[in-house]
Coordinates of C-alpha atoms (C1' of nucleotides) in Angstrom, one line a residue:
Chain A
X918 CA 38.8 -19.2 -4.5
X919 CA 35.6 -21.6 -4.7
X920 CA 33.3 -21.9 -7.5
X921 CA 32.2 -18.6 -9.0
X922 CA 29.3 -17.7 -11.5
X923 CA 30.6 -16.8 -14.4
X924 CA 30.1 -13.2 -15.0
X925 CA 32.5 -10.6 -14.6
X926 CA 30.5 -7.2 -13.0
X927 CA 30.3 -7.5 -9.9
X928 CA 29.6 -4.4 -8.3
X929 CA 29.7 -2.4 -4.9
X930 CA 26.6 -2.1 -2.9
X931 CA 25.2 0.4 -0.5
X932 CA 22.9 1.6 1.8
X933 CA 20.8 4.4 2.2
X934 CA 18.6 5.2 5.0
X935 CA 16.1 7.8 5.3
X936 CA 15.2 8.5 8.9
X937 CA 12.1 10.4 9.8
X938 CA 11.4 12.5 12.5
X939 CA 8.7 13.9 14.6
X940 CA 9.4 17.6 17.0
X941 CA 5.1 17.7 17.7
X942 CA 5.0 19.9 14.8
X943 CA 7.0 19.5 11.9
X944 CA 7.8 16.3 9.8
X945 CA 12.4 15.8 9.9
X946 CA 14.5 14.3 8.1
X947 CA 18.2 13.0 10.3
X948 CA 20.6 14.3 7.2
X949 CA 24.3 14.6 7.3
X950 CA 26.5 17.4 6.6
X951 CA 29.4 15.6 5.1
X952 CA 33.1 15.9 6.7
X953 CA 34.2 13.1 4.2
X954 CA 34.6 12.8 0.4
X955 CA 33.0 13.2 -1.9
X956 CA 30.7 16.1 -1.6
X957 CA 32.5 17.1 0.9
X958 CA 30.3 19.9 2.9
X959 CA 27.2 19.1 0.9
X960 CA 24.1 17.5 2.6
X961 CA 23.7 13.6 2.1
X962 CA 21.3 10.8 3.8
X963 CA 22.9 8.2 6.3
X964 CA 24.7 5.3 4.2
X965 CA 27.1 2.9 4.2
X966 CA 28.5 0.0 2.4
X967 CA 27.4 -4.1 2.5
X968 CA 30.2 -5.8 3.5
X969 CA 31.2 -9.3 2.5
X970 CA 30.1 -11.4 5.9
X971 CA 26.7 -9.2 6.2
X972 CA 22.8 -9.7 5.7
X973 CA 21.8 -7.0 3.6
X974 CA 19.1 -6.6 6.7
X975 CA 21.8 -6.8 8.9
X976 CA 23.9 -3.7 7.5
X977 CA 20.8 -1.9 7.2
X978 CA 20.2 -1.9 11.4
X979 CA 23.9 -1.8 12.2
X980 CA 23.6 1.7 9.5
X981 CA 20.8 3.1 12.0
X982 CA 22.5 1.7 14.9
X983 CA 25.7 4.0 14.0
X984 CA 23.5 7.2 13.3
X985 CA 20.9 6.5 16.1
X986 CA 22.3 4.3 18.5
X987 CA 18.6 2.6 18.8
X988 CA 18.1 -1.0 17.9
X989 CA 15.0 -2.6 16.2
X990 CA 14.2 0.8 14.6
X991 CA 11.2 0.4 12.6
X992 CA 12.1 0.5 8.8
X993 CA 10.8 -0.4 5.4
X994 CA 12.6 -1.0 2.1
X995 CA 11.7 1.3 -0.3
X996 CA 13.8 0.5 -3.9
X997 CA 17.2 -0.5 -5.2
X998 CA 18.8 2.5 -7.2
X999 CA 20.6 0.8 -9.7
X1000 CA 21.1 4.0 -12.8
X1001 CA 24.9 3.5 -14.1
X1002 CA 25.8 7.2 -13.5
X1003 CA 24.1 7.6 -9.9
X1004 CA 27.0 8.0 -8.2
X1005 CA 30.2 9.4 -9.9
X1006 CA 32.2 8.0 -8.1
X1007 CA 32.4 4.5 -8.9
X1008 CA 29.4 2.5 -10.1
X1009 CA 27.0 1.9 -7.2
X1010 CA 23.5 0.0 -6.4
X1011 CA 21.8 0.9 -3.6
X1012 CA 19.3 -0.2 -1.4
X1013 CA 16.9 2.5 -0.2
X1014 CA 15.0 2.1 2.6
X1015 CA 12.9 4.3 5.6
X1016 CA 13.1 4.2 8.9
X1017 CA 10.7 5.8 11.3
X1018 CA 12.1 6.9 15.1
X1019 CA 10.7 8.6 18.1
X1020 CA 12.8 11.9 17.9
X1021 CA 13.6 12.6 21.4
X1022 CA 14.7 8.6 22.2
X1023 CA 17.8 8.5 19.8
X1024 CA 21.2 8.9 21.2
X1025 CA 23.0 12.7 20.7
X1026 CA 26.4 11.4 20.7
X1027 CA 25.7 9.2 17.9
X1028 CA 24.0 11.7 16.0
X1029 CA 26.8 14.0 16.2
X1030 CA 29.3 11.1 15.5
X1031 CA 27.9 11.2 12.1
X1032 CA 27.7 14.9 11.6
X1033 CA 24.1 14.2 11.7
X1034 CA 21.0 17.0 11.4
X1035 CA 17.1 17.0 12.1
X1036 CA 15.9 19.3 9.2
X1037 CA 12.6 20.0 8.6
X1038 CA 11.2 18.5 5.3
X1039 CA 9.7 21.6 4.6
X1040 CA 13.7 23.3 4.5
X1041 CA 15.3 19.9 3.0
X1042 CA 18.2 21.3 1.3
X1043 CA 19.2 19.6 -2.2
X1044 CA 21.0 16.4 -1.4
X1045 CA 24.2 15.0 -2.9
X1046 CA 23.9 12.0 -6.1
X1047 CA 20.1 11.0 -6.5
X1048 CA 18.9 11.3 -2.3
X1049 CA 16.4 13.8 -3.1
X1050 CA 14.9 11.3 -5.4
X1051 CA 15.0 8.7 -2.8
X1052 CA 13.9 11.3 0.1
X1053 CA 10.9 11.7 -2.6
X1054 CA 10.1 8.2 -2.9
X1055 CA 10.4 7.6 0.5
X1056 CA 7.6 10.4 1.3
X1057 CA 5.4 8.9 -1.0
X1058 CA 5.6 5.7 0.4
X1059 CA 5.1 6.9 3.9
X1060 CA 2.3 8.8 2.9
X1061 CA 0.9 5.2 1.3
X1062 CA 1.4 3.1 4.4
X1063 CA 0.2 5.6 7.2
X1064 CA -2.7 5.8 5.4
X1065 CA -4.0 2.5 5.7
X1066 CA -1.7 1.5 8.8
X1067 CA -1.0 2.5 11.7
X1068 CA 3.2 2.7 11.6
X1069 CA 2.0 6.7 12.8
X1070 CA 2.7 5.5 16.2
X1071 CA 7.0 4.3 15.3
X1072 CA 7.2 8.4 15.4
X1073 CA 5.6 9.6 19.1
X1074 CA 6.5 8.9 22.5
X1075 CA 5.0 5.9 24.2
X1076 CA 3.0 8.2 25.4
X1077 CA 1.2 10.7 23.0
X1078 CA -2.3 12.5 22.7
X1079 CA -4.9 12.1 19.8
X1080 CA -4.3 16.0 19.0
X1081 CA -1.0 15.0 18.7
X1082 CA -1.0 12.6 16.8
X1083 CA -3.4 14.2 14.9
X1084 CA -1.0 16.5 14.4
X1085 CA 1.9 14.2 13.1
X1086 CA -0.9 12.9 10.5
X1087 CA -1.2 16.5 9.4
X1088 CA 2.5 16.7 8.9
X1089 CA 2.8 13.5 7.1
X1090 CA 0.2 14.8 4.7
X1091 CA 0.6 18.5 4.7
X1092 CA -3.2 18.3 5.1
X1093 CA -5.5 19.6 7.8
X1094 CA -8.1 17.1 9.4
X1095 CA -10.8 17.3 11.3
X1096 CA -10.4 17.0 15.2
X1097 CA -13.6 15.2 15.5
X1098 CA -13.9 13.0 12.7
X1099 CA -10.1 11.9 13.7
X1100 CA -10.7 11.4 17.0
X1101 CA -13.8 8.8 16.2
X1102 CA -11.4 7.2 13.5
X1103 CA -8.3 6.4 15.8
X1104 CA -10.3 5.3 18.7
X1105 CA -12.4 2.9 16.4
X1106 CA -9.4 0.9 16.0
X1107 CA -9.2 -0.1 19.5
X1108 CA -5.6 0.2 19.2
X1109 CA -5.6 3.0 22.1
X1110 CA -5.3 2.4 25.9
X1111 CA -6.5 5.4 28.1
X1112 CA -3.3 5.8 30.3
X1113 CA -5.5 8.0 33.0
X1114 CA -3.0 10.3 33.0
X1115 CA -3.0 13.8 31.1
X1116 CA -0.9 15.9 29.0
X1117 CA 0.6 18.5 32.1
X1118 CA 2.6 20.4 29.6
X1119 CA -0.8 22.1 28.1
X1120 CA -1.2 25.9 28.5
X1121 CA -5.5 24.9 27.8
X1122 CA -7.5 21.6 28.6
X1123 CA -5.1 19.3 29.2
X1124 CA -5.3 16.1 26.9
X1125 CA -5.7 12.5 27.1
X1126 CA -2.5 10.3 27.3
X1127 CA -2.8 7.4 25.3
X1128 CA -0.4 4.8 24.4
X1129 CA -0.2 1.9 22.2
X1130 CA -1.6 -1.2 23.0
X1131 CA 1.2 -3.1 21.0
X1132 CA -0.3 -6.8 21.4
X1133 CA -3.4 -5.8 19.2
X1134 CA -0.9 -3.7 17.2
X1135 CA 1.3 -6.8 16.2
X1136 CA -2.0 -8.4 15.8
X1137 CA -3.5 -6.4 13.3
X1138 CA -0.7 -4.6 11.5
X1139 CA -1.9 -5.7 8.2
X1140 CA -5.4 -4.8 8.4
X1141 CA -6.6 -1.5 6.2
X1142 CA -7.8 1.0 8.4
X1143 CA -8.1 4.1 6.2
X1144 CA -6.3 6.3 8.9
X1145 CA -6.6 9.4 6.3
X1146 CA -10.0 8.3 4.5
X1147 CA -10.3 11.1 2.2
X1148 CA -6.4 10.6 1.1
X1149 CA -5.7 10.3 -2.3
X1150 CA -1.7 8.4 -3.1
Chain B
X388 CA 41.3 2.3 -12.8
X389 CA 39.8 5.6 -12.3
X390 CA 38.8 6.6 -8.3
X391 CA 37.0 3.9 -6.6
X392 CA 35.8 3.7 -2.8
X393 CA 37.8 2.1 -0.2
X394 CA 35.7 -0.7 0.1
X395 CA 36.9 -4.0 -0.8
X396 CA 33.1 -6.0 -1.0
X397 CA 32.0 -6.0 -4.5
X398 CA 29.3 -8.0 -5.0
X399 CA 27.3 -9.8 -8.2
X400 CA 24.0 -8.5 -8.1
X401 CA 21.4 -10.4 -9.8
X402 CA 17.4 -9.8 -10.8
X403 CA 14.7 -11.9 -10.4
X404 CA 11.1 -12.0 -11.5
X405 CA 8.2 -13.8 -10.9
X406 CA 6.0 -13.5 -13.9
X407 CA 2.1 -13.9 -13.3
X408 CA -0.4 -14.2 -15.9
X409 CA -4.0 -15.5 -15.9
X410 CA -6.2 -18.5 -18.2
X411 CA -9.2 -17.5 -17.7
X412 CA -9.3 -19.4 -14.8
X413 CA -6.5 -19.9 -12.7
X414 CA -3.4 -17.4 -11.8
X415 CA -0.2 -18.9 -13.0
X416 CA 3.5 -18.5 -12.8
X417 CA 6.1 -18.3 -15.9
X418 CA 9.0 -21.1 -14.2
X419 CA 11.8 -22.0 -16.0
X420 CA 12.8 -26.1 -16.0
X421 CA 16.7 -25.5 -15.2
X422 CA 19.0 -27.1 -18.5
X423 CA 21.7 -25.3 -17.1
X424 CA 24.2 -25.3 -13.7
X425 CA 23.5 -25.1 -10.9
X426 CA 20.7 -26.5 -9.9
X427 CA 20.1 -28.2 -13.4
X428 CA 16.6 -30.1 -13.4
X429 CA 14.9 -28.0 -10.9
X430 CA 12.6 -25.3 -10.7
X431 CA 13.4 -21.6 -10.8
X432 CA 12.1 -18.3 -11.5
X433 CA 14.0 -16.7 -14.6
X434 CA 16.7 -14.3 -13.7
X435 CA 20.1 -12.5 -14.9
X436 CA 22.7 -10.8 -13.7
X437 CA 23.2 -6.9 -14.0
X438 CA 25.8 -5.7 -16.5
X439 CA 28.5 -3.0 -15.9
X440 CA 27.2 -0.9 -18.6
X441 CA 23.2 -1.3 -18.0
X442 CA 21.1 0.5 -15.8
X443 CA 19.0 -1.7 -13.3
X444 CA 15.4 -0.8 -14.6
X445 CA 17.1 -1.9 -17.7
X446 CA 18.1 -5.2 -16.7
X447 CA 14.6 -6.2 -15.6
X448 CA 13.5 -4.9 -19.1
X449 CA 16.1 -7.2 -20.9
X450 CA 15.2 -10.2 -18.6
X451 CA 11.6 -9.8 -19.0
X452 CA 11.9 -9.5 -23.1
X453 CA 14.4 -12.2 -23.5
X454 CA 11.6 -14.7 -21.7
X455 CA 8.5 -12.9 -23.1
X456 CA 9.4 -11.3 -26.0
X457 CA 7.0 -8.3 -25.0
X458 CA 8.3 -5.0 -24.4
X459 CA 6.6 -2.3 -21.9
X460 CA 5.7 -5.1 -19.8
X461 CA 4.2 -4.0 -16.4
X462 CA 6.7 -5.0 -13.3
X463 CA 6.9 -3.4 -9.7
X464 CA 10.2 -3.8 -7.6
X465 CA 9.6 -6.0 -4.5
X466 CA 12.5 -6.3 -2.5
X467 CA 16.1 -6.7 -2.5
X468 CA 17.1 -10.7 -1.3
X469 CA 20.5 -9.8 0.7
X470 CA 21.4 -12.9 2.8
X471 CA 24.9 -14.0 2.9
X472 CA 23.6 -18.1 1.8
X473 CA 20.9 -17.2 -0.4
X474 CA 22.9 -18.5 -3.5
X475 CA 25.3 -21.6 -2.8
X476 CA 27.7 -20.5 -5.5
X477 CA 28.7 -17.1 -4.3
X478 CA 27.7 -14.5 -2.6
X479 CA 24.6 -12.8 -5.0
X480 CA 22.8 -10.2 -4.0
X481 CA 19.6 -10.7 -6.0
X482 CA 16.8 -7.7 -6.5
X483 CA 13.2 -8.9 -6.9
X484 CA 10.6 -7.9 -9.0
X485 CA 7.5 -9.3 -10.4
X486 CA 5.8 -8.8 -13.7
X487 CA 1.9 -9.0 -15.3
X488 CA 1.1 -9.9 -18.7
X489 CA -1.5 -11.3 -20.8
X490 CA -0.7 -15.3 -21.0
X491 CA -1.9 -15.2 -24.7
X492 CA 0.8 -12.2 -25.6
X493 CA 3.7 -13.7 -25.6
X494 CA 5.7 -15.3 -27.0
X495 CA 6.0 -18.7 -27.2
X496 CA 9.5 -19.0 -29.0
X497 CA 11.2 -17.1 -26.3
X498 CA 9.5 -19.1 -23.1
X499 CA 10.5 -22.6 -25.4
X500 CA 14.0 -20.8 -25.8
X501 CA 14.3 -20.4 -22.0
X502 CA 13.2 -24.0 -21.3
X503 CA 10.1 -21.7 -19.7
X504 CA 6.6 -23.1 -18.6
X505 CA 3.2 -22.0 -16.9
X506 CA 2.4 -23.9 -13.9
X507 CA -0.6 -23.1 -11.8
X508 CA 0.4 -21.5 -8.2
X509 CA -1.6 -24.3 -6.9
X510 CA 1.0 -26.8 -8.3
X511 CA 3.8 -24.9 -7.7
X512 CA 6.6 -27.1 -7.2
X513 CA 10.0 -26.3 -4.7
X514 CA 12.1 -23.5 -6.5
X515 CA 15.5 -23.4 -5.9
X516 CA 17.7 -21.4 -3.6
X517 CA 14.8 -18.8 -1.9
X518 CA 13.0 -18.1 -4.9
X519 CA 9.6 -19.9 -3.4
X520 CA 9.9 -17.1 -0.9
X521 CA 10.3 -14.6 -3.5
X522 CA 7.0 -16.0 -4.6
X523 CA 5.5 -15.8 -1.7
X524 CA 6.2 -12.1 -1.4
X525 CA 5.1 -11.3 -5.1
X526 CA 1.7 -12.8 -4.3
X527 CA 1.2 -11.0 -0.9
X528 CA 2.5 -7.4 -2.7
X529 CA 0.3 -9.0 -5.3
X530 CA -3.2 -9.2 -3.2
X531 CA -1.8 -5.8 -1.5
X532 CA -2.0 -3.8 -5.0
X533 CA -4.5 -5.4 -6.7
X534 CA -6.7 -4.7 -3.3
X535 CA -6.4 -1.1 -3.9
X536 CA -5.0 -0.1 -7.3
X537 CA -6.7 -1.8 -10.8
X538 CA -3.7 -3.8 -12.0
X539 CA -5.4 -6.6 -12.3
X540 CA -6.1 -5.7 -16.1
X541 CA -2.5 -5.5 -17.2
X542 CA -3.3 -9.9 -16.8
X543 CA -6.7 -9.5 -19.1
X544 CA -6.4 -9.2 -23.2
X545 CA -7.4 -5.7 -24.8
X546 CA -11.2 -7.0 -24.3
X547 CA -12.6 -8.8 -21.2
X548 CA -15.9 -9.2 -19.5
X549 CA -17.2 -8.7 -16.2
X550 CA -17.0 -12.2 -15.1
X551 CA -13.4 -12.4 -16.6
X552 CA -12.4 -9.7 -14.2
X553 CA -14.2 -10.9 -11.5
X554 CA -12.0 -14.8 -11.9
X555 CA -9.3 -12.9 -12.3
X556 CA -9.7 -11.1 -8.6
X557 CA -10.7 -14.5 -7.1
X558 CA -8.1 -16.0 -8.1
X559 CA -5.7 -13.5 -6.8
X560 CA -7.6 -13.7 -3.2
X561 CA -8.0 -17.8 -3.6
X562 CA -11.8 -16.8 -2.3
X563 CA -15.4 -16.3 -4.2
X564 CA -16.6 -12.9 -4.8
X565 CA -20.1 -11.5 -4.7
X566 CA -21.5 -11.4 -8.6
X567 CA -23.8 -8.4 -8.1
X568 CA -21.3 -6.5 -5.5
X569 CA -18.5 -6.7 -7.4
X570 CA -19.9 -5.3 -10.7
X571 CA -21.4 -2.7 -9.4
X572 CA -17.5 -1.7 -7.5
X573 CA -16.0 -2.0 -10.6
X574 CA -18.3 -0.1 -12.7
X575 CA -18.4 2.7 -10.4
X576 CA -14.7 3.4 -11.6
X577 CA -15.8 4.6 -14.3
X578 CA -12.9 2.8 -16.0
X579 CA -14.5 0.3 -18.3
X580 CA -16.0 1.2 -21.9
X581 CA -18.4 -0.7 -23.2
X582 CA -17.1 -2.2 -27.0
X583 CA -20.6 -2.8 -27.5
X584 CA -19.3 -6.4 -28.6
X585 CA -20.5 -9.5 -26.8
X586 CA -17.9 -12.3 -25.4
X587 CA -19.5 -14.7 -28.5
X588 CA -17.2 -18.3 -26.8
X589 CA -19.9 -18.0 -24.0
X590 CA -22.1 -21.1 -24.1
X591 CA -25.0 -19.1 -21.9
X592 CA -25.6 -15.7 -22.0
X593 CA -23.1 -13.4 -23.5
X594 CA -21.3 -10.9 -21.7
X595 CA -20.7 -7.4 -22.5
X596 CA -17.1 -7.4 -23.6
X597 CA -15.0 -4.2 -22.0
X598 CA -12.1 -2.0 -22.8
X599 CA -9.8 -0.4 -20.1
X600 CA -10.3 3.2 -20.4
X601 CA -6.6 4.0 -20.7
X602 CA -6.6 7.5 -20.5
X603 CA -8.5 7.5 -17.4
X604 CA -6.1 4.4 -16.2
X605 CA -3.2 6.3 -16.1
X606 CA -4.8 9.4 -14.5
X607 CA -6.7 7.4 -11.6
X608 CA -4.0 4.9 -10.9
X609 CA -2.2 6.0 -7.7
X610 CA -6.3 6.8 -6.4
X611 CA -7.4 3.9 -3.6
X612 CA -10.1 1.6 -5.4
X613 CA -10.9 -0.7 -2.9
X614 CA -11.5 -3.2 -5.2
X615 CA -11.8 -6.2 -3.0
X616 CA -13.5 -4.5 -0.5
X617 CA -13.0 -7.1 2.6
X618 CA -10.1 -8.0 2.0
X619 CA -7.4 -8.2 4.6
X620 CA -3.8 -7.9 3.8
Chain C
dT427 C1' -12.7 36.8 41.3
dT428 C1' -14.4 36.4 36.9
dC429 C1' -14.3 36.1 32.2
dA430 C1' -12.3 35.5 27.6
dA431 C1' -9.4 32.6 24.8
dA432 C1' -7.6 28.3 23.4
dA433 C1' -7.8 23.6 23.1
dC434 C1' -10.1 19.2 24.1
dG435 C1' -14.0 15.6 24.2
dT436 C1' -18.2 14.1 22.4
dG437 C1' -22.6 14.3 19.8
dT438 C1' -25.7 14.9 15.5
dT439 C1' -27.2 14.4 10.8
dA440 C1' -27.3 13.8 5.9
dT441 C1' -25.1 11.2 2.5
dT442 C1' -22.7 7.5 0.6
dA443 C1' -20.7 2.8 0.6
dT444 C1' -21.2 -1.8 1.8
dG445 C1' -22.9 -6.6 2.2
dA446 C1' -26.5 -9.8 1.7
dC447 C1' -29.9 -11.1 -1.3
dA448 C1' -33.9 -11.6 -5.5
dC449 C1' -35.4 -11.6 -9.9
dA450 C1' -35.5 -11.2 -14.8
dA451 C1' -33.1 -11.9 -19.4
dT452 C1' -30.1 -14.5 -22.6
dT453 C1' -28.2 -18.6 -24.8
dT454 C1' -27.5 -23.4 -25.6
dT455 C1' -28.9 -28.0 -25.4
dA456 C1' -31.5 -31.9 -24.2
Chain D
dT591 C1' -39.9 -26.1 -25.6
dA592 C1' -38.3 -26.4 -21.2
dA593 C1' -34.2 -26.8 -18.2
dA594 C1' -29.7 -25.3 -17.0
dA595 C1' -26.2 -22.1 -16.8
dT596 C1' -24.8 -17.6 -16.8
dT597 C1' -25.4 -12.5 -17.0
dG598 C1' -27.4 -7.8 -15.9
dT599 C1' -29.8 -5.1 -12.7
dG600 C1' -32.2 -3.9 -8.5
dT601 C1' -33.5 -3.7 -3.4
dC602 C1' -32.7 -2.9 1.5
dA603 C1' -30.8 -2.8 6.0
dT604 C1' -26.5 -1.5 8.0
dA605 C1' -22.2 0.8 8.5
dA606 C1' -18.9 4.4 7.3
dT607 C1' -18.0 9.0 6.2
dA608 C1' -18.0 14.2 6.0
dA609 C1' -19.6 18.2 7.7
dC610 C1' -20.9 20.5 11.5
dA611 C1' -22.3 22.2 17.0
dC612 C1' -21.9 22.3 21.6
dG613 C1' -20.2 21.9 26.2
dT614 C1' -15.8 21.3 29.2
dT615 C1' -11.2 22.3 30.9
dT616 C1' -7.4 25.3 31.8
dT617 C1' -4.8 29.4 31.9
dG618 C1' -4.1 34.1 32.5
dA619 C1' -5.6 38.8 31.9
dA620 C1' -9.1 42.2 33.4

DNA sequence: TTCAAAACGTGTTATTATGACACAATTTTA
DNA sequence: TAAAATTGTGTCATAATAACACGTTTTGAA
């Protein structure tokens, strides 16, 4: 053994990953019905452990990779859960984080590897240890950075629609908008590049594809836009 | 040994916290002058590890105390430093935080007692290991709250002035404010009361001398302020 | 074939916020 | 007593926002 600090706790550290979803209408959470102990049979989010020859950043993509199969998923760390009695187990820290994916590009088998689930936030059943807190925390912080950037887009298809996006803003804030004032807002940011093609699976008018035009979107990540002006954190 | 996971990594997790406070006229950082292995001699930001039988939130608490000797200090979670190298001893996973206080509160015994000094982020010298990208971060999550949310004030004593405030936010953004502009935006908070006392060190005209309105504070905190209106992240 | 219903795209207007700038008042010191 | 520094307040043109109206496209029922 090499040199070694000298203090004795040294403790086990986790991951956990909320994944949010996007159907066109609702706001879903990628849960897992757990087949393992503990809480066996009760509802959990997607974790998993850091192990000894691992970036922390490392084990939190190869923790999407296994629930998703998709690489370079968009996420954010949230917090580090660090309460002694979190997890009765065996004392535990762990790293919280979000991740944002398109809902229809993630692979099934995956998914179903992991006993995975889309549920609807709106029907979020109570989660084992403290994940509803994090699944709290992790809406909040959404709610903060879609406001002012534009990580809305991680969610859609390449290519998407204003009303829908509209709509996924709605979700995200269990708010309505206006259409009009919504419509001036996104296409202010120049971020959109008319496809020329249309939305065929309409049963009305049949909408404006759009997709993302991702060089200006790298470019001005940072920059406030104030996507939901009248949004309150 | 009751149950523990199957999981053989357990790690030493450490905290670490940049500590701003403000003169009057420059932001500055509370570093600690290493008398102690490793690294002894060098620069550093003051840090612990977390005990078996403390809770994390806890940990930051004691750390902050033992090099301010303030309590209910205000501190925000920045991220969780994860790489395998970051710490040439062992293996530390370290979670980062940084913390606001009035320069003039604390205490001086416990900074002398941790070999602690201010030095001005414009002379901020190499810190060991990666904790000159931990400032880095604390100054850009910094800009990013202080954009939007009145923190600023936990740097100012019980009474400041307009102009105070107004170094105080250009030394965060390292850029000059407009006078006029900028007390009219903070004024329309509605979060300053007027003491009715007068900053009497001035050597010109005396400035009204304000109080935050706490109340009001911790009912308006999470609402956008825009207080540095042009600012880009 | 036509018309109603639903959804989409764009325009208008009053109000408010912002950025750039001017001027008067206070205080100390030369 | 006047100059210099600093503070408080005001103006104005422009931009952003919120509320709202109208015409267009598409499908499907009458």
């Amino acid at each position: 053994m090499l040199a070694r600090y000298n203090h004795s706790t040294r403790i086990l550290l986790a991951l956990d990953c909320i994944v949010f979803g996007f159907d066109g209408e609702e706001l879903k959470l990628l849960l897992i019905k757990r087949d393992f102990e503990p809480e066996r049979g009760k509802w959990s989010l997607m974790g998993g452990f850091l192990n000894e020859d691992e970036d922390l950043e490392v084990a939190a993509n190869r923790i999407l990779y296994d629930l998703t199969g998709l690489k370079d998923i968009y996420f954010e760390e949230i917090k580090t859960f660090g309460e002694i009695n979190r997890d009765p187990v065996e004392r535990t820290v762990s790293v919280c984080f979000f991740a944002l994916i398109n809902i229809h590009a993630h692979s099934q088998d995956a998914a179903k590897a992991q006993n995975a689930f889309w549920i609807s936030l709106k029907d979020r059943p109570d989660l084992i240890f403290d994940h509803s807190n994090m699944v709290d925390l992790a809406l909040e912080r959404l709610r903060y950075r879609a406001a002012l950037h534009p990580i809305g887009f991680e969610l859609l298809p390449e290519k998407f629609t204003i009303p829908q996006l509209q709509k996924l803003y709605e979700a995200i804030y269990d708010t309505p908008l206006d259409r009009r004032n919504f419509s001036r807002k996104i296409l202010s940011t120049k971020l959109l590049i008319d496809t020329g093609e249309k939305n065929e699976n309409s049963a009305t008018k049949k909408a404006i594809l759009y997709k993302l035009d991702q060089e200006k979107y790298q470019r001005q990540f940072n920059a406030f836009h104030y996507f939901v002006s009248d949004f309150k954190v």
